[in-house]
CSV table of N, CA, C and O in Angstrom, one decimal:
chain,number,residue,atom,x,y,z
S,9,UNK,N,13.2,-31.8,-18.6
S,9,UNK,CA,13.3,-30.6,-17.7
S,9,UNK,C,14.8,-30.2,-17.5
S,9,UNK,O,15.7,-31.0,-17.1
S,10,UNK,N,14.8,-29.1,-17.8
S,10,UNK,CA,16.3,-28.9,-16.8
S,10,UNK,C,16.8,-28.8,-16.0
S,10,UNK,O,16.5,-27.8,-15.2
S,11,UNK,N,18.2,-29.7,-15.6
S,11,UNK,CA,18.8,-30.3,-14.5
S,11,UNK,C,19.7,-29.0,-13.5
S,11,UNK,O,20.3,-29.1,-12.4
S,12,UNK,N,19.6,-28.1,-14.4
S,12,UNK,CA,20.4,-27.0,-13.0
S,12,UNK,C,19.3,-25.7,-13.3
S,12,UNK,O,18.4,-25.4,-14.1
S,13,UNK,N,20.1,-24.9,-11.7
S,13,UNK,CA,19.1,-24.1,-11.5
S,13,UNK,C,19.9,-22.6,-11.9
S,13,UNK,O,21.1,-22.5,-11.6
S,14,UNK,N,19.3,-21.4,-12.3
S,14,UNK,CA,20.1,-20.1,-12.5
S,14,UNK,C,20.9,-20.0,-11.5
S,14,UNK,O,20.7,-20.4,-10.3
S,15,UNK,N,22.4,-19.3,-12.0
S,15,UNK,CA,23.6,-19.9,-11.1
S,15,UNK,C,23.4,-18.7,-9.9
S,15,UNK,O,23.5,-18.8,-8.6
S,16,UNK,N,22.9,-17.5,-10.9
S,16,UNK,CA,22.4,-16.5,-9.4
S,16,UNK,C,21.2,-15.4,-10.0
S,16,UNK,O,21.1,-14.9,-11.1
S,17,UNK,N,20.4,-15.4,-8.6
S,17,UNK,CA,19.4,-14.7,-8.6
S,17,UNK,C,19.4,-12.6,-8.1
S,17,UNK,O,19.2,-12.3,-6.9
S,18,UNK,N,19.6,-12.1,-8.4
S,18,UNK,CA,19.6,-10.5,-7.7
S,18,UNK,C,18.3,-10.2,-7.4
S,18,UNK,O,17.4,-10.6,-8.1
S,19,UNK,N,18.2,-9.7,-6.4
S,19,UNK,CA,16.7,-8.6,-6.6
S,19,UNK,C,17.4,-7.3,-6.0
S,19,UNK,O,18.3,-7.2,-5.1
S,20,UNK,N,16.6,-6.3,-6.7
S,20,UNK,CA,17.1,-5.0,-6.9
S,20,UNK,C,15.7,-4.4,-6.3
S,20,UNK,O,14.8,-4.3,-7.1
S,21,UNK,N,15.4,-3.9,-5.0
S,21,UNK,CA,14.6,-2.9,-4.7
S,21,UNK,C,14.3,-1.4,-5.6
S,21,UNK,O,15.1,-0.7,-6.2
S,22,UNK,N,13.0,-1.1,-5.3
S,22,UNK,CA,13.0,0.4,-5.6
S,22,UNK,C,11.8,0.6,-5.3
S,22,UNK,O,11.3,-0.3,-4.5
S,23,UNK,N,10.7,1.8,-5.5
S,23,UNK,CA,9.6,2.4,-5.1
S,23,UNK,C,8.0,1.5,-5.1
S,23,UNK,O,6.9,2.0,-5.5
S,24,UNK,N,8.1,0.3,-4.7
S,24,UNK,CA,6.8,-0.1,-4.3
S,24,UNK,C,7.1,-1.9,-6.1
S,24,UNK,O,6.4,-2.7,-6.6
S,25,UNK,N,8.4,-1.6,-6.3
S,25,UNK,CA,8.5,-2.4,-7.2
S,25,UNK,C,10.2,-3.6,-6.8
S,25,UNK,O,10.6,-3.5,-5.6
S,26,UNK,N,10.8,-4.3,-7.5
S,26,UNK,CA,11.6,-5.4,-7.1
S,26,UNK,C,12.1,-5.7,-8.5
S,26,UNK,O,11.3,-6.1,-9.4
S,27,UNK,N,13.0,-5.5,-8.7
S,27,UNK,CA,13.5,-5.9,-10.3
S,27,UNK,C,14.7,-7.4,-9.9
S,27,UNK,O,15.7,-7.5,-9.1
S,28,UNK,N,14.1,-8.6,-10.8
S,28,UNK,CA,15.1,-9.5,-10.5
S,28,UNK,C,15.6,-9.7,-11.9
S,28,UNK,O,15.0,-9.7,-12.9
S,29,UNK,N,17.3,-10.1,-11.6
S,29,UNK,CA,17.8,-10.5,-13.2
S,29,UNK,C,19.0,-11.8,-12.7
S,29,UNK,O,19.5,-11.9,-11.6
S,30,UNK,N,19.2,-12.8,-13.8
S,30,UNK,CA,19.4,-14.2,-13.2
S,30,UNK,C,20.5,-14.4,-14.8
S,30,UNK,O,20.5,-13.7,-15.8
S,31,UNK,N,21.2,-15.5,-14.5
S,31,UNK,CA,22.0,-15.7,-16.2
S,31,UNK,C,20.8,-17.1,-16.8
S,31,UNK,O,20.2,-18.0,-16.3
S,32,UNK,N,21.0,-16.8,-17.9
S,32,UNK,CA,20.6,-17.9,-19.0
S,32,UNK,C,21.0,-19.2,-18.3
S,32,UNK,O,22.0,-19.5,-17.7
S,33,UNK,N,19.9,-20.2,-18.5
S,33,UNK,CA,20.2,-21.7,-18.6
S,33,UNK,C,19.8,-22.3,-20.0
S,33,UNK,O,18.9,-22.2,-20.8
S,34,UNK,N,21.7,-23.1,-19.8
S,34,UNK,CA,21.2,-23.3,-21.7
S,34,UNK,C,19.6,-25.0,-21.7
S,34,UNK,O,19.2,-26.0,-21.1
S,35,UNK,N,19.4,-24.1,-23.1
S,35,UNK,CA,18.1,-25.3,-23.6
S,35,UNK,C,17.1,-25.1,-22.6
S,35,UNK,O,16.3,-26.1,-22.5
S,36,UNK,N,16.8,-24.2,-21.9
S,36,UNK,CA,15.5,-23.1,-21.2
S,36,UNK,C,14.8,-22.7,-22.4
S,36,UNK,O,15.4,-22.2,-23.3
S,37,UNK,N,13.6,-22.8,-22.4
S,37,UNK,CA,12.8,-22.2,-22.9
S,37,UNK,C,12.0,-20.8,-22.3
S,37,UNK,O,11.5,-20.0,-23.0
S,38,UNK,N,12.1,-20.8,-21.1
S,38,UNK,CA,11.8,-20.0,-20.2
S,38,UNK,C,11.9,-20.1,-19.0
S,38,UNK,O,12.3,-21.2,-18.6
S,39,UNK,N,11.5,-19.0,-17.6
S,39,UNK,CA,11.8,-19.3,-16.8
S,39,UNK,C,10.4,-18.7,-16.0
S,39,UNK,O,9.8,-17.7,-16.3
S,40,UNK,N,10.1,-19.7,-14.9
S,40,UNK,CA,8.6,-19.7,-13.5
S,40,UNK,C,9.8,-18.4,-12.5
S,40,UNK,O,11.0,-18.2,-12.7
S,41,UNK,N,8.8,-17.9,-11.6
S,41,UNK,CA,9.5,-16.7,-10.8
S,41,UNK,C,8.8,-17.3,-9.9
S,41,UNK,O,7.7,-17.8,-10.3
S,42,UNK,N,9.1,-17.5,-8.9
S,42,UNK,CA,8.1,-17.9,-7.5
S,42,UNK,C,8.6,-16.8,-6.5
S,42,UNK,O,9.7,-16.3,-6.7
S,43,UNK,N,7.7,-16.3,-5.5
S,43,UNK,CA,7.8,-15.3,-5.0
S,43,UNK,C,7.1,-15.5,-3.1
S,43,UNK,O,6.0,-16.0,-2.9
S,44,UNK,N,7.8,-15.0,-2.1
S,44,UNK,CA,7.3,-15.2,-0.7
S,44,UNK,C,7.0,-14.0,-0.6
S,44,UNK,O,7.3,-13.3,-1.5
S,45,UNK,N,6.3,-13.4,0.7
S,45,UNK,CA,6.2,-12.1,1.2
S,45,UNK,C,6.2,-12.4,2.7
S,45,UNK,O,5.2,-12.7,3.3
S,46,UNK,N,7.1,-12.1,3.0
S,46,UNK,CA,7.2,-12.1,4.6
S,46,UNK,C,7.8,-13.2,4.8
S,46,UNK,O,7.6,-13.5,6.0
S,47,UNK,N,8.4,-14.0,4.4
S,47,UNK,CA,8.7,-15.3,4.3
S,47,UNK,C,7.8,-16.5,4.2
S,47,UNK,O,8.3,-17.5,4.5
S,48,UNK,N,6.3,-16.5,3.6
S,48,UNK,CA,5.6,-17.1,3.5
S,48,UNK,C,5.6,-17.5,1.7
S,48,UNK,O,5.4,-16.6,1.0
S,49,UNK,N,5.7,-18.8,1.2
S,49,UNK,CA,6.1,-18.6,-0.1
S,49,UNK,C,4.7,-19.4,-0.9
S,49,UNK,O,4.2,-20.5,-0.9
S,50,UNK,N,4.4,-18.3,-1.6
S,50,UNK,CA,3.2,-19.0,-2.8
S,50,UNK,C,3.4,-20.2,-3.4
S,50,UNK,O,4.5,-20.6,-3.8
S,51,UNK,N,2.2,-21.0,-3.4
S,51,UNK,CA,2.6,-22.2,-4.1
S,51,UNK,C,3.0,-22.2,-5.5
S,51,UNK,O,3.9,-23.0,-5.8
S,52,UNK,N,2.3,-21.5,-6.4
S,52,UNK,CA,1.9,-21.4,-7.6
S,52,UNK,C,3.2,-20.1,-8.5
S,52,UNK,O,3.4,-18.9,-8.3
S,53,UNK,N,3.6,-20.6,-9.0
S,53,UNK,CA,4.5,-19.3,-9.4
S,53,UNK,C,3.9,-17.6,-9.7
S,53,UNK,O,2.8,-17.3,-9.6
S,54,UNK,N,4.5,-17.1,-9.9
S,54,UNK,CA,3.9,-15.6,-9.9
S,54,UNK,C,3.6,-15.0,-11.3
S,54,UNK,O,2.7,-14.2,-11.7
S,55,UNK,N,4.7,-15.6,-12.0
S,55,UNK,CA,5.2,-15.2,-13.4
S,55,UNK,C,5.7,-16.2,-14.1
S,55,UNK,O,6.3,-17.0,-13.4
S,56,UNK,N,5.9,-16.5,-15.8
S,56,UNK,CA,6.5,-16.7,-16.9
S,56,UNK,C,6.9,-16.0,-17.6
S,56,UNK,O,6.1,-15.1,-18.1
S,57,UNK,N,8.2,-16.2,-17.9
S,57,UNK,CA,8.8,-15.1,-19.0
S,57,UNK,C,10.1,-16.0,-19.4
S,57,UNK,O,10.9,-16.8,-18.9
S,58,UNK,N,9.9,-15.2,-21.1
S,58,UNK,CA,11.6,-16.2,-21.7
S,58,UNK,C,12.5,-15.0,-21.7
S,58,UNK,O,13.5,-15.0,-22.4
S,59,UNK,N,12.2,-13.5,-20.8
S,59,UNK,CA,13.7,-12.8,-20.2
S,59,UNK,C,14.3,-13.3,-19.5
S,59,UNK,O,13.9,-14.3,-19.0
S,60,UNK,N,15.5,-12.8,-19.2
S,60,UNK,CA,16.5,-13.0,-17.8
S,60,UNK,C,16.2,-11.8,-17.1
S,60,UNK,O,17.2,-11.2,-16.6
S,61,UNK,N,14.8,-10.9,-17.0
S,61,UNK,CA,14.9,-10.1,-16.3
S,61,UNK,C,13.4,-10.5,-16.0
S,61,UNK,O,12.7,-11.0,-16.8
S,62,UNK,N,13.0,-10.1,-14.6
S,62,UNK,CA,11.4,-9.4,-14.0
S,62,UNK,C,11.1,-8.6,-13.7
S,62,UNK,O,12.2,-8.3,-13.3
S,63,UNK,N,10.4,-7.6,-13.3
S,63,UNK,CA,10.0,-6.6,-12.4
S,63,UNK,C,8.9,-7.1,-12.1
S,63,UNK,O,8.1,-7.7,-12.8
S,64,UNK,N,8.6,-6.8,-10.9
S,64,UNK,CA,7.5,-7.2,-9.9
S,64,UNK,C,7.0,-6.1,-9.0
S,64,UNK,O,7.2,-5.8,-7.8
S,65,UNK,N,6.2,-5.5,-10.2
S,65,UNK,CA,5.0,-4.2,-9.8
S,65,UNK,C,3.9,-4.3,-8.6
S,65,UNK,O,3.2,-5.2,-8.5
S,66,UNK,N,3.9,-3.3,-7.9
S,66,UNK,CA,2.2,-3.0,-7.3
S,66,UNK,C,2.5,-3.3,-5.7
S,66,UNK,O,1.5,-3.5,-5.0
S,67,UNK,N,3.8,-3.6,-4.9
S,67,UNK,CA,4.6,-4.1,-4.5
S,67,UNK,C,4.1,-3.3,-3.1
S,67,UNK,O,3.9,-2.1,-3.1
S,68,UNK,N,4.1,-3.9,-2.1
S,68,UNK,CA,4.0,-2.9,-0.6
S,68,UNK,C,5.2,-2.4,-0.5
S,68,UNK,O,6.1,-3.3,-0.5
S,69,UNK,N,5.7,-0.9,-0.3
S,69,UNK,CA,6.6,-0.4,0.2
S,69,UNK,C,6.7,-1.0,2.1
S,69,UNK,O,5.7,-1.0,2.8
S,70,UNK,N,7.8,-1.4,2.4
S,70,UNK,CA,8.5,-1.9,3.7
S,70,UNK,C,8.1,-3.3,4.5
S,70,UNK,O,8.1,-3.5,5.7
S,71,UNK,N,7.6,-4.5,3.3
S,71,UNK,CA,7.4,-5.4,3.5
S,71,UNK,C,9.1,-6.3,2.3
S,71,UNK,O,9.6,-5.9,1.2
S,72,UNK,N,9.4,-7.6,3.3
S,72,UNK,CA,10.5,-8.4,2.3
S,72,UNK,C,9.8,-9.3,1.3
S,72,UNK,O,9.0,-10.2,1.5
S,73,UNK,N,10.1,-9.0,0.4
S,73,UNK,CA,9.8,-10.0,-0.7
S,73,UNK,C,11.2,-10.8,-1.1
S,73,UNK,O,12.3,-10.3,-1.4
S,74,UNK,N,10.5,-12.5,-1.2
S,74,UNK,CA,12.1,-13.1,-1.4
S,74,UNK,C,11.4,-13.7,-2.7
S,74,UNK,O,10.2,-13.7,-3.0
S,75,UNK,N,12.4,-14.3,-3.3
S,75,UNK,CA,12.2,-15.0,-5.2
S,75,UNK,C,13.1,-15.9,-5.1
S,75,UNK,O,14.0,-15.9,-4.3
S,76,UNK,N,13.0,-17.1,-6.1
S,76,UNK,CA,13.4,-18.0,-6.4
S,76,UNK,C,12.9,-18.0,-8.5
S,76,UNK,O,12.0,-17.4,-9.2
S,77,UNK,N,14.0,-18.8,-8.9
S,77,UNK,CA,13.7,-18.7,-10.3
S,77,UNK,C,13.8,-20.0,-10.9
S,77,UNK,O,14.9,-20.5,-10.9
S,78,UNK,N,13.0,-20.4,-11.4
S,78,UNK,CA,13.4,-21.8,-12.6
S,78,UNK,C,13.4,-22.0,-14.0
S,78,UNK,O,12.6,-21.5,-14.8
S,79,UNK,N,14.1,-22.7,-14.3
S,79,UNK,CA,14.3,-22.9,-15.8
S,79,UNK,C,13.3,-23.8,-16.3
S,79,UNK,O,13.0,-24.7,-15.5
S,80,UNK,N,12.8,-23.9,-17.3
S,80,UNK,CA,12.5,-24.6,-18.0
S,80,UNK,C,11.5,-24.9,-19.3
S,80,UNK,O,11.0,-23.9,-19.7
S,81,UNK,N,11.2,-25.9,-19.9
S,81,UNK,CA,11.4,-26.7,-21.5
S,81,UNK,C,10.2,-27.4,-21.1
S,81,UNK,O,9.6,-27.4,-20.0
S,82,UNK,N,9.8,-28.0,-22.4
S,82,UNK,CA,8.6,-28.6,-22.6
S,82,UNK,C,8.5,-29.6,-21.8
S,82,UNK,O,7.4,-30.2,-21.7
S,83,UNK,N,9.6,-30.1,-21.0
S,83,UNK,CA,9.7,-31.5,-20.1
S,83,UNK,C,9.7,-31.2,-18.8
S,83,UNK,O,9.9,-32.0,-17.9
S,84,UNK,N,9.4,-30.1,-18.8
S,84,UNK,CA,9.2,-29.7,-16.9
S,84,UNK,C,9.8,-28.3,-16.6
S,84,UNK,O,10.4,-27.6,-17.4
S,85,UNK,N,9.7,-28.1,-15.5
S,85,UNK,CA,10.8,-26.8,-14.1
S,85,UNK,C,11.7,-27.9,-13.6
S,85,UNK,O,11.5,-28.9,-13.0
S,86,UNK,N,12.8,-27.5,-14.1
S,86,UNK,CA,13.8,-27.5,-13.1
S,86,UNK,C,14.4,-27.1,-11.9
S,86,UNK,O,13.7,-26.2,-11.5
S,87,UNK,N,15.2,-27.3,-11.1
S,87,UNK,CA,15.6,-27.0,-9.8
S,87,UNK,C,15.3,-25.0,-9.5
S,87,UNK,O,15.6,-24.3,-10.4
S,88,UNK,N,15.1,-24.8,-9.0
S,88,UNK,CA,15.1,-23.6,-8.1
S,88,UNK,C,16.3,-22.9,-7.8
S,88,UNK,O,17.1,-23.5,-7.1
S,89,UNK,N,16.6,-21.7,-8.2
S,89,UNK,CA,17.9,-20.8,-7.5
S,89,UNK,C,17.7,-20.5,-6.0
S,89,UNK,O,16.8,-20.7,-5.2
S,90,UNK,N,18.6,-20.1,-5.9
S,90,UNK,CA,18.7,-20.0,-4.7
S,90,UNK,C,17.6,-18.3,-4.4
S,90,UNK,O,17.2,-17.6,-5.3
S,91,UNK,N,17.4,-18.2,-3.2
S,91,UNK,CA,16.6,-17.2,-2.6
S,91,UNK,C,17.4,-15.6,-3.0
S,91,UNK,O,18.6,-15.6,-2.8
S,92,UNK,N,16.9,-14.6,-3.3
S,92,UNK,CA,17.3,-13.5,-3.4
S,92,UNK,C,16.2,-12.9,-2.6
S,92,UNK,O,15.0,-13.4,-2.8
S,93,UNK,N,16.3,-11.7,-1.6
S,93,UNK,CA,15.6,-10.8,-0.9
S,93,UNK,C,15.6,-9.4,-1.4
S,93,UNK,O,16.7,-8.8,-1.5
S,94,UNK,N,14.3,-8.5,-1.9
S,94,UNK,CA,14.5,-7.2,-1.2
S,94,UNK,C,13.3,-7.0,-0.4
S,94,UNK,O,12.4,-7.7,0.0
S,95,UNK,N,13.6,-5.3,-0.5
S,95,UNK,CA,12.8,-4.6,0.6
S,95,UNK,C,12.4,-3.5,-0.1
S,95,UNK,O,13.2,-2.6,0.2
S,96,UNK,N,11.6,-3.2,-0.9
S,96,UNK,CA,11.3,-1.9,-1.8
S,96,UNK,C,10.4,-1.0,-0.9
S,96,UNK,O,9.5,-1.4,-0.2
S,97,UNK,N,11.2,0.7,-1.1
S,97,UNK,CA,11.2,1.4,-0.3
S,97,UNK,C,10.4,2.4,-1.0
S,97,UNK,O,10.5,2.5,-2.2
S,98,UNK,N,9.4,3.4,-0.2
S,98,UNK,CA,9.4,4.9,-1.2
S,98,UNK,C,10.0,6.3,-0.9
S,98,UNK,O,9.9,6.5,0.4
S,99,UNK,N,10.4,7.0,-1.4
S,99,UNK,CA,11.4,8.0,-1.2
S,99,UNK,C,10.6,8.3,0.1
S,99,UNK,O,9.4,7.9,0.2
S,100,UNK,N,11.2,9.1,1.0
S,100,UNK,CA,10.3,10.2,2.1
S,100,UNK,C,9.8,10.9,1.3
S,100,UNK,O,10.0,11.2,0.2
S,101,UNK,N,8.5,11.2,2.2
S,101,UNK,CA,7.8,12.4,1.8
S,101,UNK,C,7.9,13.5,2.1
S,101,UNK,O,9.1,13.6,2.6
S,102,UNK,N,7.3,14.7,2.2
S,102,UNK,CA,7.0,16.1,3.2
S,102,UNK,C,8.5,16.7,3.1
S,102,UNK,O,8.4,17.9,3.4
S,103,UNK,N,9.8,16.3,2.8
S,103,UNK,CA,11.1,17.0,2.5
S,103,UNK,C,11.0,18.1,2.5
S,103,UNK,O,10.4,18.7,1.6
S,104,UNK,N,11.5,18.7,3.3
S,104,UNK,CA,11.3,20.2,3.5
S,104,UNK,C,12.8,20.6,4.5
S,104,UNK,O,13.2,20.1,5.5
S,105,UNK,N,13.4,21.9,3.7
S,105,UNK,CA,14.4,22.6,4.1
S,105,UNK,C,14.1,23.9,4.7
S,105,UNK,O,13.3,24.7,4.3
S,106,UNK,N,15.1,24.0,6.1
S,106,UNK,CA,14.6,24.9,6.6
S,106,UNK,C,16.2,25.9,6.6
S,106,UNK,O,17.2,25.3,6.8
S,107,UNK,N,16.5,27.6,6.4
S,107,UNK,CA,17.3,27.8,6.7
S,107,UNK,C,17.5,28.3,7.9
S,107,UNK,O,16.6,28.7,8.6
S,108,UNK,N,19.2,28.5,8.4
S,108,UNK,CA,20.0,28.6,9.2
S,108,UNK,C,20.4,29.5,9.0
S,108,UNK,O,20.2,30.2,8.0
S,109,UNK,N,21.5,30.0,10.4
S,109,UNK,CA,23.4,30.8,10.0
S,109,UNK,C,23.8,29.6,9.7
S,109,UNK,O,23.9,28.7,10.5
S,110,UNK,N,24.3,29.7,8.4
S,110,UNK,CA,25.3,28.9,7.8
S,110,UNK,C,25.2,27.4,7.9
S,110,UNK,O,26.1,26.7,8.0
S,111,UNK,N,23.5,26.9,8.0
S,111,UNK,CA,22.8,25.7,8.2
S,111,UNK,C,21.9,25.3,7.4
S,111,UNK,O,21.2,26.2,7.0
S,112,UNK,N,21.5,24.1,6.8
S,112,UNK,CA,20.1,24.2,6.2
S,112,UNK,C,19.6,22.8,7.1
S,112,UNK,O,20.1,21.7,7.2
S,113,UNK,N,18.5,23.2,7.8
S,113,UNK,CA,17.6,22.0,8.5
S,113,UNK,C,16.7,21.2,7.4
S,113,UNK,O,15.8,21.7,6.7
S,114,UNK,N,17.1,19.7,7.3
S,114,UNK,CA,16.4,19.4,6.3
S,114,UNK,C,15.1,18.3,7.5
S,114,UNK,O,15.4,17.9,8.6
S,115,UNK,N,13.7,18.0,7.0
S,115,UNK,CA,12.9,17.6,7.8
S,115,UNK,C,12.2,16.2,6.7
S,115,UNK,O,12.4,16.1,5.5
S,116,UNK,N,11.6,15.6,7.4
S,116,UNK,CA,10.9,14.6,6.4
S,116,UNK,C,10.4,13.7,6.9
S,116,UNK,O,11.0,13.1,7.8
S,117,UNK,N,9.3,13.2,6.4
S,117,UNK,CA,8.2,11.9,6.7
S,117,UNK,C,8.9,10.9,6.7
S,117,UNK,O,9.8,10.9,5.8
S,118,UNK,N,8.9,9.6,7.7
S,118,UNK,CA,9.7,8.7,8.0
S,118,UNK,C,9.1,7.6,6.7
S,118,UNK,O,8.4,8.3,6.0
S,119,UNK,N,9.1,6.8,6.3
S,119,UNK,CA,9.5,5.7,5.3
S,119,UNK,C,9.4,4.2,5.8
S,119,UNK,O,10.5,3.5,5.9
S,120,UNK,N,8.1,3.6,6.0
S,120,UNK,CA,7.8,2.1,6.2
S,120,UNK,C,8.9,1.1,6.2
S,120,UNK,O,8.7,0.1,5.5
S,121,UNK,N,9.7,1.0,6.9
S,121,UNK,CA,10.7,0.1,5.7
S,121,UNK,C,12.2,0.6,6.3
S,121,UNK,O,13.3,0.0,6.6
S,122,UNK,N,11.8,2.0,6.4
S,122,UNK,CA,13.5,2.6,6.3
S,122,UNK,C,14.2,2.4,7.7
S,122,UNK,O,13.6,2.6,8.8
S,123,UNK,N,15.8,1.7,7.7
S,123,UNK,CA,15.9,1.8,9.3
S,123,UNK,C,17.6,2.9,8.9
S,123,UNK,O,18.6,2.7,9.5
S,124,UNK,N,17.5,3.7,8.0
S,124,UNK,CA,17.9,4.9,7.8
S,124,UNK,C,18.3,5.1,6.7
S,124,UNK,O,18.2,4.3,5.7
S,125,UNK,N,18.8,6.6,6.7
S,125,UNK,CA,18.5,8.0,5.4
S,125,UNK,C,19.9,8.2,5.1
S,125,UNK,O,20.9,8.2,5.8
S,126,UNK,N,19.9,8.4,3.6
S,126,UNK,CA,20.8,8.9,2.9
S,126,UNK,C,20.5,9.9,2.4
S,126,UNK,O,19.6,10.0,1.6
S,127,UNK,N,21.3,11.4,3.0
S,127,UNK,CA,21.1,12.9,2.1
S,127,UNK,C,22.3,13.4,1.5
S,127,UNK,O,23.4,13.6,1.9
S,128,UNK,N,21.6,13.4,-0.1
S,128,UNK,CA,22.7,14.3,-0.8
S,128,UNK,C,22.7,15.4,-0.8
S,128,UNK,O,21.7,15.9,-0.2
S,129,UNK,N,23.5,16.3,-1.3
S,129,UNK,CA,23.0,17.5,-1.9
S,129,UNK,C,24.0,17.7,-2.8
S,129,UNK,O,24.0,18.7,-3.6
């Protein structure tokens, strides 16, 4: 089995999904994803895969999902990375502009999750 764990874990939020990516452990064959929701953590891993990348589809928008990742070979899982968190969001809805004198009122459906808004234009 191997004796260390991916040196770092990311999770990258986005619309109802979590993308995680980790570096190589040499003489891995592959790597278990274990995953919590709410801080409650599954026993059983979620996923296998011989990427350094996952995505983790079908996902509740404004609930935390945390991950942990392990390496390993025909002789076992090795140690566990450390925890990475997100929080996958979905855009607002209902976005709607209103005009002004020399204003534009912008309006929109609040966002599960969101504890605030970024507007471009």
């Amino acid at each position: 089995a191997p004796t260390v764990a991916p040196a770092s874990l990311t999770a990258a939020p986005g619309n109802a999904r979590v993308r995680l990516t980790w570096p190589a452990v040499g003489g891995a064959a592959g790597y278990k994803v274990f995953r919590a929701v709410n801080g409650a953590w599954e026993p059983a891993p979620i996923a296998s895969t011989a990427q350094l990348t996952f995505t983790n589809w079908n996902l509740t928008n404004g609930i935390t999902y945390s991950y942990r990742v392990a390496a390993y070979t025909k002789g076992g899982i090795g140690p566990q990375s450390a925890v990475a968190s997100a929080l996958p969001l979905a855009p607002p809805a209902g976005v709607a502009a209103t005009a002004g004198d020399r204003m534009v009122t912008l309006t929109w459906e609040p966002t599960a999750g969101a504890q605030s808004y970024t507007v471009y234009r």
